[in-house]
mmCIF file of C-alpha atoms in Angstrom:
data_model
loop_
_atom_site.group_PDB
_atom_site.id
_atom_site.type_symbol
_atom_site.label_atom_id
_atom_site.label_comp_id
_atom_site.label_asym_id
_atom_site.label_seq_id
_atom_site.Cartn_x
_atom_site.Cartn_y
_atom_site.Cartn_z
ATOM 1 C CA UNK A 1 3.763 29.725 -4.760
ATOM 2 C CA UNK A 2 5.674 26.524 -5.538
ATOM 3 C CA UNK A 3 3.970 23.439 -4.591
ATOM 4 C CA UNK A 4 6.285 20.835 -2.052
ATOM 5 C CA UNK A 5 7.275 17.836 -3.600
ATOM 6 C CA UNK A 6 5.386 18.448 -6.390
ATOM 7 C CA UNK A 7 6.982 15.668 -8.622
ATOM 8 C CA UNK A 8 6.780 13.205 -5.895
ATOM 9 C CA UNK A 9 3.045 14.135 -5.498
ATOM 10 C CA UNK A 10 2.369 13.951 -9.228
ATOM 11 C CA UNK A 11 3.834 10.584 -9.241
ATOM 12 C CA UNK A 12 1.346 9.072 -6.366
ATOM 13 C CA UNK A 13 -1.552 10.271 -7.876
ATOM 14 C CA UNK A 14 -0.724 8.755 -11.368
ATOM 15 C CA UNK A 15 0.364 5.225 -9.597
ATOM 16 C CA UNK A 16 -3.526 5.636 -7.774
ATOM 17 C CA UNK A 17 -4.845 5.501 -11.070
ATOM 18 C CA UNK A 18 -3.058 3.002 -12.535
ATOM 19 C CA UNK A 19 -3.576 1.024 -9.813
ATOM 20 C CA UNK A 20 -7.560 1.709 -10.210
ATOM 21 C CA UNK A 21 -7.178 1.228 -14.380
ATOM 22 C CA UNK A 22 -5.191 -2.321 -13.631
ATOM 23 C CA UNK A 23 -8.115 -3.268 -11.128
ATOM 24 C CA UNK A 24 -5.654 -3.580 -7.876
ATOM 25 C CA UNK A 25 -7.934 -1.388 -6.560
ATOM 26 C CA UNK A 26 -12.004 -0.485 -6.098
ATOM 27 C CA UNK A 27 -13.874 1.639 -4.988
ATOM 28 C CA UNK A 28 -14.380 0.063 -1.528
ATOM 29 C CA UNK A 29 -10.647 1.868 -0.790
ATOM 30 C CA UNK A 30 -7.219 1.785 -1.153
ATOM 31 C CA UNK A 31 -4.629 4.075 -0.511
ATOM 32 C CA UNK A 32 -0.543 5.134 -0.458
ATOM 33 C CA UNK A 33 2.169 7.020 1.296
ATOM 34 C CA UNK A 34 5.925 7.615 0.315
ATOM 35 C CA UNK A 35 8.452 8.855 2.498
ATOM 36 C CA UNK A 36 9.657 12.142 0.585
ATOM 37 C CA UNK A 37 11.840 13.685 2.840
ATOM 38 C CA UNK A 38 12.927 13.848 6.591
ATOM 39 C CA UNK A 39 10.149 13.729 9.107
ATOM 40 C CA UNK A 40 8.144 14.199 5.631
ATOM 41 C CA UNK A 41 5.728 12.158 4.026
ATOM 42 C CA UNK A 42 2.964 11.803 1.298
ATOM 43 C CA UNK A 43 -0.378 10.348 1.592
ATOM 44 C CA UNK A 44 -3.292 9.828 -0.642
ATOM 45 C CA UNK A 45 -6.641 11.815 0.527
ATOM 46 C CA UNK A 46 -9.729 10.395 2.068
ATOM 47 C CA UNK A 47 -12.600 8.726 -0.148
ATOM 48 C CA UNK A 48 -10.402 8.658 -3.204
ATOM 49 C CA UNK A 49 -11.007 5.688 -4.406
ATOM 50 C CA UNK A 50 -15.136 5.847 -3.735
ATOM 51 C CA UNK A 51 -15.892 9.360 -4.475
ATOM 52 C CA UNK A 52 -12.859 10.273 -7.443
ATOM 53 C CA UNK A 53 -12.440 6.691 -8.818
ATOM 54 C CA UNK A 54 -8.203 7.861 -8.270
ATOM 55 C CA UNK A 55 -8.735 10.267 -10.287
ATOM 56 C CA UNK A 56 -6.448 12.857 -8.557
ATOM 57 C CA UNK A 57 -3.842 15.504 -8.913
ATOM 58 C CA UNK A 58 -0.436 16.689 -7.633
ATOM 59 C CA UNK A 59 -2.373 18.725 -5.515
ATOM 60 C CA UNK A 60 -4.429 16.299 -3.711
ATOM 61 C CA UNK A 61 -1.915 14.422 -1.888
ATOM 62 C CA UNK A 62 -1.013 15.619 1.222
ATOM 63 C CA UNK A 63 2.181 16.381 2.717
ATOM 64 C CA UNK A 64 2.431 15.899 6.365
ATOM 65 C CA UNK A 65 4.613 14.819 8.988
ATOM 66 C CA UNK A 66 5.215 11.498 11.418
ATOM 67 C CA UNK A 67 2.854 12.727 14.045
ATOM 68 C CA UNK A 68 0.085 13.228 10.985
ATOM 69 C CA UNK A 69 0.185 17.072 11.354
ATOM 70 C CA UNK A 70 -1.123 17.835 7.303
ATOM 71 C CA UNK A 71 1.447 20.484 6.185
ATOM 72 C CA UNK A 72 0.125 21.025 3.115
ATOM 73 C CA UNK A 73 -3.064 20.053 0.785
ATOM 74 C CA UNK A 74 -6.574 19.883 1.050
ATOM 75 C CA UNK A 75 -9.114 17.795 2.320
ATOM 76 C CA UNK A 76 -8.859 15.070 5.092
ATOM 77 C CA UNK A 77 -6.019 11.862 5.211
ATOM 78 C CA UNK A 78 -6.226 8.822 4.471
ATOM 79 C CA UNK A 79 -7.919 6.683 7.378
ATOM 80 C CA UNK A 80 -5.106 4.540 6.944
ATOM 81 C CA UNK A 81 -2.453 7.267 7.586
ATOM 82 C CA UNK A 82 -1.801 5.598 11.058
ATOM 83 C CA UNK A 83 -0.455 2.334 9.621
ATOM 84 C CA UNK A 84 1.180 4.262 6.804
ATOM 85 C CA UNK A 85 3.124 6.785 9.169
ATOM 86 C CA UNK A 86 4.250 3.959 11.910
ATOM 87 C CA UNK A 87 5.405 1.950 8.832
ATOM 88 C CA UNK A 88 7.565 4.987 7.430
ATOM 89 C CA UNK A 89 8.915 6.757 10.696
ATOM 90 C CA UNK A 90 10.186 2.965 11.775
ATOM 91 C CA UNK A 91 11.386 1.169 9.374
ATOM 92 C CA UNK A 92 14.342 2.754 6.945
ATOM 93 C CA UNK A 93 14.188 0.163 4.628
ATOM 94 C CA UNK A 94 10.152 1.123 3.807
ATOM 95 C CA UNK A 95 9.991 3.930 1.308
ATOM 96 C CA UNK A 96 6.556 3.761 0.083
ATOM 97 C CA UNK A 97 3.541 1.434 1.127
ATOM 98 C CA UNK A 98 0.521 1.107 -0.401
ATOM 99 C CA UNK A 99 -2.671 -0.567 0.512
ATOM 100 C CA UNK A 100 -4.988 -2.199 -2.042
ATOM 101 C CA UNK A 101 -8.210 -4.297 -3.008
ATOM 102 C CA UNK A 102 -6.734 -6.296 -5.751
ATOM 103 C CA UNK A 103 -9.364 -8.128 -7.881
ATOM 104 C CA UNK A 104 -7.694 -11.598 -7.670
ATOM 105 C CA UNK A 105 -6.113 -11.292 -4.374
ATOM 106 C CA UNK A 106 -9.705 -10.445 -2.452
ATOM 107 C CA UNK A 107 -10.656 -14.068 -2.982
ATOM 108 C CA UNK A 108 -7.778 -15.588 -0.589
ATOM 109 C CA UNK A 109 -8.602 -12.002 1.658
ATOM 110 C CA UNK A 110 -12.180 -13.305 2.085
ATOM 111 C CA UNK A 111 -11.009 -16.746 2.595
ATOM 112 C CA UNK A 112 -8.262 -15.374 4.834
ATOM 113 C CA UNK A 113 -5.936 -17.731 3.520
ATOM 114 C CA UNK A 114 -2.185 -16.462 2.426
ATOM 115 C CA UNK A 115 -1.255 -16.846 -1.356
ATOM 116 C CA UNK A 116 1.173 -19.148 -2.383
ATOM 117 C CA UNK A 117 3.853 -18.182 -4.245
ATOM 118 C CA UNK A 118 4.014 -19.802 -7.489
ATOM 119 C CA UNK A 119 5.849 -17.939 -10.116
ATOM 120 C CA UNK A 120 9.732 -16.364 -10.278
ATOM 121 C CA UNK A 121 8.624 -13.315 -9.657
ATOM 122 C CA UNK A 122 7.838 -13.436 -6.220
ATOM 123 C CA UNK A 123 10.472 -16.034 -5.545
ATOM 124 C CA UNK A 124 12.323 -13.768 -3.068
ATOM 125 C CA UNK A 125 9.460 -12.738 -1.264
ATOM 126 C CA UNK A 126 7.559 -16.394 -0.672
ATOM 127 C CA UNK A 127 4.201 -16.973 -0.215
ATOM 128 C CA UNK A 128 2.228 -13.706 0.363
ATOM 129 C CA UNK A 129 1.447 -14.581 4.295
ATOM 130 C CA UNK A 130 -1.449 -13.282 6.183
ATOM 131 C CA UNK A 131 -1.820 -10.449 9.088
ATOM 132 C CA UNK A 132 -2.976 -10.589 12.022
ATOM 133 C CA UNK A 133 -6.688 -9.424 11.893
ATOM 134 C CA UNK A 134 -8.039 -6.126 13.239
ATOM 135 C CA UNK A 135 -10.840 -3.654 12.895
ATOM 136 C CA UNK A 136 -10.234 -1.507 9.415
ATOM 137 C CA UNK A 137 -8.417 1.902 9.887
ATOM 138 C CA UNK A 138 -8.189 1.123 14.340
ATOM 139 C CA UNK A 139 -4.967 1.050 16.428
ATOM 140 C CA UNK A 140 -4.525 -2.280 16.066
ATOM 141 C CA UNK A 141 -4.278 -2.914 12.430
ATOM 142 C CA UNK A 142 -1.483 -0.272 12.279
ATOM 143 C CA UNK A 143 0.418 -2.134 15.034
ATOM 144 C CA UNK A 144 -0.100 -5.636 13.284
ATOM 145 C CA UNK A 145 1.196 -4.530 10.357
ATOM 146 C CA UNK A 146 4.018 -2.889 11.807
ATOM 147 C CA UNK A 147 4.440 -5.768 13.828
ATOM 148 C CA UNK A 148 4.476 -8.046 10.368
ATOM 149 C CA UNK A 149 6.829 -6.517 8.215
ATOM 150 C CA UNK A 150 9.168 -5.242 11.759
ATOM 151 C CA UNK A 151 10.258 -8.994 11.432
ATOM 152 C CA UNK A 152 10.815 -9.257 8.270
ATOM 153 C CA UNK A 153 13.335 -6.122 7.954
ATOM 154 C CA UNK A 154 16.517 -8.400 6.508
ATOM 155 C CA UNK A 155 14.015 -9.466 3.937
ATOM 156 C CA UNK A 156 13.382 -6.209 3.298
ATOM 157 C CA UNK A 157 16.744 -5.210 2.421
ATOM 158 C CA UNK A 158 16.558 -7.756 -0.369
ATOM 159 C CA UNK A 159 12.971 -7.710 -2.101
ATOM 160 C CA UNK A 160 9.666 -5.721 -1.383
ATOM 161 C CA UNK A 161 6.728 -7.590 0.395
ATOM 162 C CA UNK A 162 2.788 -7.559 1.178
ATOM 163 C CA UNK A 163 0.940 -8.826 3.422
ATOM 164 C CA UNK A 164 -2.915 -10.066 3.412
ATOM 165 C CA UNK A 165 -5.376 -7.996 5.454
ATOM 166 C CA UNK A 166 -7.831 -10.915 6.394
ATOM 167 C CA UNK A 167 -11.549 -9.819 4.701
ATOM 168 C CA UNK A 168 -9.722 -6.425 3.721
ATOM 169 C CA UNK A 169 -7.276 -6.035 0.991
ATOM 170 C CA UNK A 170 -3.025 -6.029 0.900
ATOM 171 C CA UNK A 171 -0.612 -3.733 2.104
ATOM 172 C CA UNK A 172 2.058 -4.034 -0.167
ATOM 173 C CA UNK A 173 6.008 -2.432 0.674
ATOM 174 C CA UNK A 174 8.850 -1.305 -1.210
ATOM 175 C CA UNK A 175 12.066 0.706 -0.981
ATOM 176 C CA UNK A 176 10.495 3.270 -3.613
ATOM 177 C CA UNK A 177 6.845 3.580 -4.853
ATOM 178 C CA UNK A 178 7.639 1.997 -7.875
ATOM 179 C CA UNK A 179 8.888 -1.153 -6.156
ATOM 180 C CA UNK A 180 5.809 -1.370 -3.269
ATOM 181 C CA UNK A 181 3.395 -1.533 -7.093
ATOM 182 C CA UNK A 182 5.229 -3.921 -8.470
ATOM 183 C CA UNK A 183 4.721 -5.809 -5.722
ATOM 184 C CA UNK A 184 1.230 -5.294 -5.828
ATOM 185 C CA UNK A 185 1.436 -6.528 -9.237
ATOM 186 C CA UNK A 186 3.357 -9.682 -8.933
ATOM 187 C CA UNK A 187 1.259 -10.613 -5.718
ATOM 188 C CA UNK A 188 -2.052 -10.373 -7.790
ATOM 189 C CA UNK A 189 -0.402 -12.409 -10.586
ATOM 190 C CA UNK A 190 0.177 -15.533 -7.868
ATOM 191 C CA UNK A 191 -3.279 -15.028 -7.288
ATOM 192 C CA UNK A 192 -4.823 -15.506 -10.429
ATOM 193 C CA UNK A 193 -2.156 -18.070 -11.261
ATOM 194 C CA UNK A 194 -3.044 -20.223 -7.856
ATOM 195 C CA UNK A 195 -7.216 -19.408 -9.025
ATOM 196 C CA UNK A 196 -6.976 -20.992 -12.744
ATOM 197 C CA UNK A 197 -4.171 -23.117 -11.591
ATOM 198 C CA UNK A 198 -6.621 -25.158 -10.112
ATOM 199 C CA UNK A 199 -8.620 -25.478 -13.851
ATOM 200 C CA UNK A 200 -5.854 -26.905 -15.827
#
């Protein structure tokens, strides 16, 4: 029986364990969704990051729908999937989102302080601001980061963006998967640059 979205699948799980590999990610969590289709998205699987170090397949990623009905794959969602979903059914110019513990970024997390922007790389998207706190994987995280990029939407149009869950991690956004990493990327690489900055 052919698998749905197969490609699309293979490609989250192998940008899970790059992510893991390039340490924007630990084991503590992270985890991604792409919009693949109508009323259609993918999302990584629970404990992925603790239990599999992202070590994943096609087959693990879910597909499901807006409402979080699983339509195909095993095992449970991500306990993100409510931020992820409300992030993909409402704003068109999302494709992807992904949420991540990057090594360098943590430190201004746990200081809950946003990261200034400090190289041309992240130019168009400014400093790396901070949202709104709220319990991990609750209600209210998924509405303050709706909330957080909902305002930024003309921005959007132009660049990809993250945001700083304070004491948490990042939730990074792009028009494509590939765009929401490299954000990722470029984020952590203000962060290290703003940490050593400091030494020279």
């Amino acid at each position: 029986m052919a698998i749905q979205f197969y490609e699309e699948r293979k490609k989250l799980a192998k940008t899970m364990k790059l992510l893991w590999d390039r340490k924007l990610t630990n084991a503590a969590g992270g985890n991604a969704a792409m919009r693949v289709a109508e009323n259609r998205i993918i999302i990584t699987p629970s404990m992925m990051s603790e239990h599999r170090h992202c070590e994943i397949d096609a087959e693990d990623i879910l597909v499901c729908d807006y409402d979080l009905n699983v339509i195909e794959g095993e095992g449970k969602l991500s306990r993100e999937s409510k931020m992820h979903a409300m992030l993909l059914a409402n704003i068109p110019e999302i494709g992807a989102v992904i949420h991540a513990h990057p090594e360098y970024t943590m430190v201004f997390a746990a200081a809950a302080k946003p990261i200034p922007s400090v190289t041309e790389a992240t130019q168009k998207m400014g400093d790396c601001q901070l949202i709104e706190q709220a319990k991990a994987y609750s209600e209210d995280l998924a509405e303050n980061v709706y909330k957080f990029f909902k305002d930024k939407r003309e921005l959007l149009k132009k660049t990809g963006l993250c945001g700083i869950l304070p004491l948490h991690g990042t939730v990074a956004v792009g028009k494509h998967l590939e765009q929401a990493f490299s954000v990722v990327e470029r984020v952590e690489c203000d962060a290290k640059c703003n940490i050593f900055g400091k030494m020279i």
